[in-house]
Amino acid sequence: MVKQLDKVLYTAQAHTIGGREGAGKSSDGALDVKLSSPGSGKPGTNPEQLFGVGYSACFIGAMRAVAPKIGVKVPDDVAIDASVSLGPTDGGAAYGISVKLAISLPGLDAAQKKQLVDAAHLVCPYSNATRGNIEVALDVV
């Protein structure tokens, strides 16, 4: 079953040309990037890097959203190192990604970290979009 939005809070708009060897720009001009294929050595970023930054930022936002509800304070120096892997699936018939988020929550005990990460994973839009579709590993470091 496809989940529908109850209400649209924000819509991002972007225009991309040239695929992995092109460029992309948001409609408001806040994002303007040159793209290059992973490992090509050419200047620019790639979709996997952008996905990692997006997922990480979203997940931190989700932790901040759920923290007051569960009585845990998100540390000011919270950080996430994202690894987004690209590779063939289905015996080479398609391509997919997998994600690993290494989440640093200094000053919290192990139980608080687990509670915060588990709660955030339930509400994070990226987690909800990827759940059941790709491999996602959440490692608290």
PDB file of C-alpha atoms in Angstrom:
ATOM      1  CA  MET A   1       0.000   0.000   0.000  1.00  0.00           C
ATOM      2  CA  VAL A   2       1.376   3.383  -0.973  1.00  0.00           C
ATOM      3  CA  LYS A   3       1.261   5.960   1.809  1.00  0.00           C
ATOM      4  CA  GLN A   4      -0.240   9.277   0.783  1.00  0.00           C
ATOM      5  CA  LEU A   5       0.665  12.599   2.387  1.00  0.00           C
ATOM      6  CA  ASP A   6      -2.030  13.955   4.672  1.00  0.00           C
ATOM      7  CA  LYS A   7      -0.818  17.456   3.911  1.00  0.00           C
ATOM      8  CA  VAL A   8       2.024  18.893   1.824  1.00  0.00           C
ATOM      9  CA  LEU A   9       4.339  20.931   4.065  1.00  0.00           C
ATOM     10  CA  TYR A  10       7.036  21.625   1.477  1.00  0.00           C
ATOM     11  CA  THR A  11       7.877  20.724  -2.091  1.00  0.00           C
ATOM     12  CA  ALA A  12      11.463  20.876  -3.334  1.00  0.00           C
ATOM     13  CA  GLN A  13      11.912  21.494  -7.027  1.00  0.00           C
ATOM     14  CA  ALA A  14      15.084  20.812  -8.955  1.00  0.00           C
ATOM     15  CA  HIS A  15      16.166  20.711 -12.592  1.00  0.00           C
ATOM     16  CA  THR A  16      18.864  18.260 -13.707  1.00  0.00           C
ATOM     17  CA  ILE A  17      20.583  17.922 -17.064  1.00  0.00           C
ATOM     18  CA  GLY A  18      23.097  15.392 -18.339  1.00  0.00           C
ATOM     19  CA  GLY A  19      22.525  12.688 -15.719  1.00  0.00           C
ATOM     20  CA  ARG A  20      25.600  11.596 -13.759  1.00  0.00           C
ATOM     21  CA  GLU A  21      27.864  13.770 -15.897  1.00  0.00           C
ATOM     22  CA  GLY A  22      25.622  16.839 -15.798  1.00  0.00           C
ATOM     23  CA  ALA A  23      24.415  19.422 -13.327  1.00  0.00           C
ATOM     24  CA  GLY A  24      21.487  20.051 -11.024  1.00  0.00           C
ATOM     25  CA  LYS A  25      19.980  23.182  -9.569  1.00  0.00           C
ATOM     26  CA  SER A  26      17.122  23.839  -7.175  1.00  0.00           C
ATOM     27  CA  SER A  27      14.378  26.228  -8.262  1.00  0.00           C
ATOM     28  CA  ASP A  28      15.354  28.709  -5.537  1.00  0.00           C
ATOM     29  CA  GLY A  29      19.067  28.595  -6.460  1.00  0.00           C
ATOM     30  CA  ALA A  30      20.126  27.372  -3.004  1.00  0.00           C
ATOM     31  CA  LEU A  31      21.552  24.194  -4.555  1.00  0.00           C
ATOM     32  CA  ASP A  32      23.651  24.349  -7.704  1.00  0.00           C
ATOM     33  CA  VAL A  33      25.884  21.329  -8.264  1.00  0.00           C
ATOM     34  CA  LYS A  34      28.032  19.825 -10.963  1.00  0.00           C
ATOM     35  CA  LEU A  35      27.628  16.059 -11.174  1.00  0.00           C
ATOM     36  CA  SER A  36      30.119  13.314 -11.948  1.00  0.00           C
ATOM     37  CA  SER A  37      30.071   9.537 -11.841  1.00  0.00           C
ATOM     38  CA  PRO A  38      31.449   7.867  -8.699  1.00  0.00           C
ATOM     39  CA  GLY A  39      35.140   7.109  -9.052  1.00  0.00           C
ATOM     40  CA  SER A  40      35.526   9.119 -12.255  1.00  0.00           C
ATOM     41  CA  GLY A  41      37.903  11.624 -10.680  1.00  0.00           C
ATOM     42  CA  LYS A  42      36.011  14.414 -12.426  1.00  0.00           C
ATOM     43  CA  PRO A  43      34.888  17.482 -10.496  1.00  0.00           C
ATOM     44  CA  GLY A  44      31.446  17.329  -8.987  1.00  0.00           C
ATOM     45  CA  THR A  45      29.354  15.279  -6.623  1.00  0.00           C
ATOM     46  CA  ASN A  46      27.190  12.250  -7.327  1.00  0.00           C
ATOM     47  CA  PRO A  47      23.663  11.154  -6.391  1.00  0.00           C
ATOM     48  CA  GLU A  48      24.935   8.734  -3.741  1.00  0.00           C
ATOM     49  CA  GLN A  49      26.796  11.521  -1.921  1.00  0.00           C
ATOM     50  CA  LEU A  50      23.735  13.767  -2.112  1.00  0.00           C
ATOM     51  CA  PHE A  51      21.542  10.950  -0.771  1.00  0.00           C
ATOM     52  CA  GLY A  52      23.942  10.391   2.145  1.00  0.00           C
ATOM     53  CA  VAL A  53      23.918  14.064   3.113  1.00  0.00           C
ATOM     54  CA  GLY A  54      20.138  14.263   2.736  1.00  0.00           C
ATOM     55  CA  TYR A  55      19.449  11.135   4.774  1.00  0.00           C
ATOM     56  CA  SER A  56      21.894  12.201   7.516  1.00  0.00           C
ATOM     57  CA  ALA A  57      20.417  15.689   7.841  1.00  0.00           C
ATOM     58  CA  CYS A  58      16.881  14.321   7.832  1.00  0.00           C
ATOM     59  CA  PHE A  59      17.724  11.703  10.465  1.00  0.00           C
ATOM     60  CA  ILE A  60      19.226  14.318  12.790  1.00  0.00           C
ATOM     61  CA  GLY A  61      16.041  16.358  12.327  1.00  0.00           C
ATOM     62  CA  ALA A  62      13.959  13.287  13.184  1.00  0.00           C
ATOM     63  CA  MET A  63      15.995  12.717  16.357  1.00  0.00           C
ATOM     64  CA  ARG A  64      15.396  16.340  17.372  1.00  0.00           C
ATOM     65  CA  ALA A  65      11.679  15.939  16.669  1.00  0.00           C
ATOM     66  CA  VAL A  66      11.222  12.825  18.801  1.00  0.00           C
ATOM     67  CA  ALA A  67      13.648  13.712  21.613  1.00  0.00           C
ATOM     68  CA  PRO A  68      11.219  15.821  23.688  1.00  0.00           C
ATOM     69  CA  LYS A  69       8.557  13.111  23.433  1.00  0.00           C
ATOM     70  CA  ILE A  70      10.855  10.447  24.878  1.00  0.00           C
ATOM     71  CA  GLY A  71      12.702  12.669  27.360  1.00  0.00           C
ATOM     72  CA  VAL A  72      16.138  12.489  25.746  1.00  0.00           C
ATOM     73  CA  LYS A  73      18.181  15.539  24.751  1.00  0.00           C
ATOM     74  CA  VAL A  74      19.985  15.385  21.416  1.00  0.00           C
ATOM     75  CA  PRO A  75      23.616  16.430  21.991  1.00  0.00           C
ATOM     76  CA  ASP A  76      24.669  19.677  20.310  1.00  0.00           C
ATOM     77  CA  ASP A  77      27.562  17.814  18.679  1.00  0.00           C
ATOM     78  CA  VAL A  78      25.436  15.033  17.186  1.00  0.00           C
ATOM     79  CA  ALA A  79      26.947  13.791  13.925  1.00  0.00           C
ATOM     80  CA  ILE A  80      26.260  11.132  11.314  1.00  0.00           C
ATOM     81  CA  ASP A  81      28.709   9.600   8.871  1.00  0.00           C
ATOM     82  CA  ALA A  82      26.711   8.162   5.982  1.00  0.00           C
ATOM     83  CA  SER A  83      27.926   5.464   3.630  1.00  0.00           C
ATOM     84  CA  VAL A  84      25.804   4.945   0.520  1.00  0.00           C
ATOM     85  CA  SER A  85      26.852   1.968  -1.586  1.00  0.00           C
ATOM     86  CA  LEU A  86      25.881   1.432  -5.216  1.00  0.00           C
ATOM     87  CA  GLY A  87      25.879  -1.928  -6.939  1.00  0.00           C
ATOM     88  CA  PRO A  88      24.085  -4.434  -9.127  1.00  0.00           C
ATOM     89  CA  THR A  89      21.052  -6.350  -7.882  1.00  0.00           C
ATOM     90  CA  ASP A  90      18.998  -9.215  -9.252  1.00  0.00           C
ATOM     91  CA  GLY A  91      22.026 -10.859 -10.843  1.00  0.00           C
ATOM     92  CA  GLY A  92      23.009  -7.669 -12.626  1.00  0.00           C
ATOM     93  CA  ALA A  93      19.562  -6.948 -14.076  1.00  0.00           C
ATOM     94  CA  ALA A  94      19.207  -3.720 -12.074  1.00  0.00           C
ATOM     95  CA  TYR A  95      21.131  -1.426  -9.740  1.00  0.00           C
ATOM     96  CA  GLY A  96      20.453  -0.507  -6.149  1.00  0.00           C
ATOM     97  CA  ILE A  97      21.882   1.218  -3.117  1.00  0.00           C
ATOM     98  CA  SER A  98      22.412   0.342   0.519  1.00  0.00           C
ATOM     99  CA  VAL A  99      22.936   2.772   3.379  1.00  0.00           C
ATOM    100  CA  LYS A 100      24.861   2.730   6.622  1.00  0.00           C
ATOM    101  CA  LEU A 101      24.456   5.582   9.085  1.00  0.00           C
ATOM    102  CA  ALA A 102      27.140   5.770  11.793  1.00  0.00           C
ATOM    103  CA  ILE A 103      25.429   7.917  14.426  1.00  0.00           C
ATOM    104  CA  SER A 104      27.466   9.733  17.091  1.00  0.00           C
ATOM    105  CA  LEU A 105      25.535  10.851  20.182  1.00  0.00           C
ATOM    106  CA  PRO A 106      28.190  11.955  22.710  1.00  0.00           C
ATOM    107  CA  GLY A 107      27.121  12.109  26.337  1.00  0.00           C
ATOM    108  CA  LEU A 108      24.156   9.740  26.104  1.00  0.00           C
ATOM    109  CA  ASP A 109      24.181   6.285  27.633  1.00  0.00           C
ATOM    110  CA  ALA A 110      23.596   3.196  25.497  1.00  0.00           C
ATOM    111  CA  ALA A 111      19.898   2.904  26.396  1.00  0.00           C
ATOM    112  CA  GLN A 112      19.219   6.562  25.551  1.00  0.00           C
ATOM    113  CA  LYS A 113      21.051   6.235  22.230  1.00  0.00           C
ATOM    114  CA  LYS A 114      19.065   3.160  21.250  1.00  0.00           C
ATOM    115  CA  GLN A 115      15.757   4.714  22.286  1.00  0.00           C
ATOM    116  CA  LEU A 116      16.474   7.920  20.347  1.00  0.00           C
ATOM    117  CA  VAL A 117      17.706   6.183  17.182  1.00  0.00           C
ATOM    118  CA  ASP A 118      14.828   3.684  17.175  1.00  0.00           C
ATOM    119  CA  ALA A 119      12.231   6.435  17.635  1.00  0.00           C
ATOM    120  CA  ALA A 120      13.800   8.629  14.946  1.00  0.00           C
ATOM    121  CA  HIS A 121      13.935   5.710  12.493  1.00  0.00           C
ATOM    122  CA  LEU A 122      10.145   5.369  12.793  1.00  0.00           C
ATOM    123  CA  VAL A 123       9.436   8.999  11.825  1.00  0.00           C
ATOM    124  CA  CYS A 124      12.310   9.983   9.504  1.00  0.00           C
ATOM    125  CA  PRO A 125      10.966  10.501   5.959  1.00  0.00           C
ATOM    126  CA  TYR A 126      14.081   8.907   4.416  1.00  0.00           C
ATOM    127  CA  SER A 127      13.754   5.883   6.715  1.00  0.00           C
ATOM    128  CA  ASN A 128      10.096   5.548   5.783  1.00  0.00           C
ATOM    129  CA  ALA A 129      10.887   5.869   2.071  1.00  0.00           C
ATOM    130  CA  THR A 130      13.617   3.226   2.180  1.00  0.00           C
ATOM    131  CA  ARG A 131      12.094   0.788   4.688  1.00  0.00           C
ATOM    132  CA  GLY A 132      11.609  -2.595   3.052  1.00  0.00           C
ATOM    133  CA  ASN A 133      13.160  -1.357  -0.206  1.00  0.00           C
ATOM    134  CA  ILE A 134      16.891  -1.221   0.510  1.00  0.00           C
ATOM    135  CA  GLU A 135      19.280  -2.364   3.199  1.00  0.00           C
ATOM    136  CA  VAL A 136      19.708   0.315   5.888  1.00  0.00           C
ATOM    137  CA  ALA A 137      22.061  -0.203   8.832  1.00  0.00           C
ATOM    138  CA  LEU A 138      21.965   2.154  11.811  1.00  0.00           C
ATOM    139  CA  ASP A 139      25.150   1.936  13.864  1.00  0.00           C
ATOM    140  CA  VAL A 140      25.508   3.987  17.028  1.00  0.00           C
ATOM    141  CA  VAL A 141      29.170   4.849  17.468  1.00  0.00           C
TER     142      VAL A 141
END
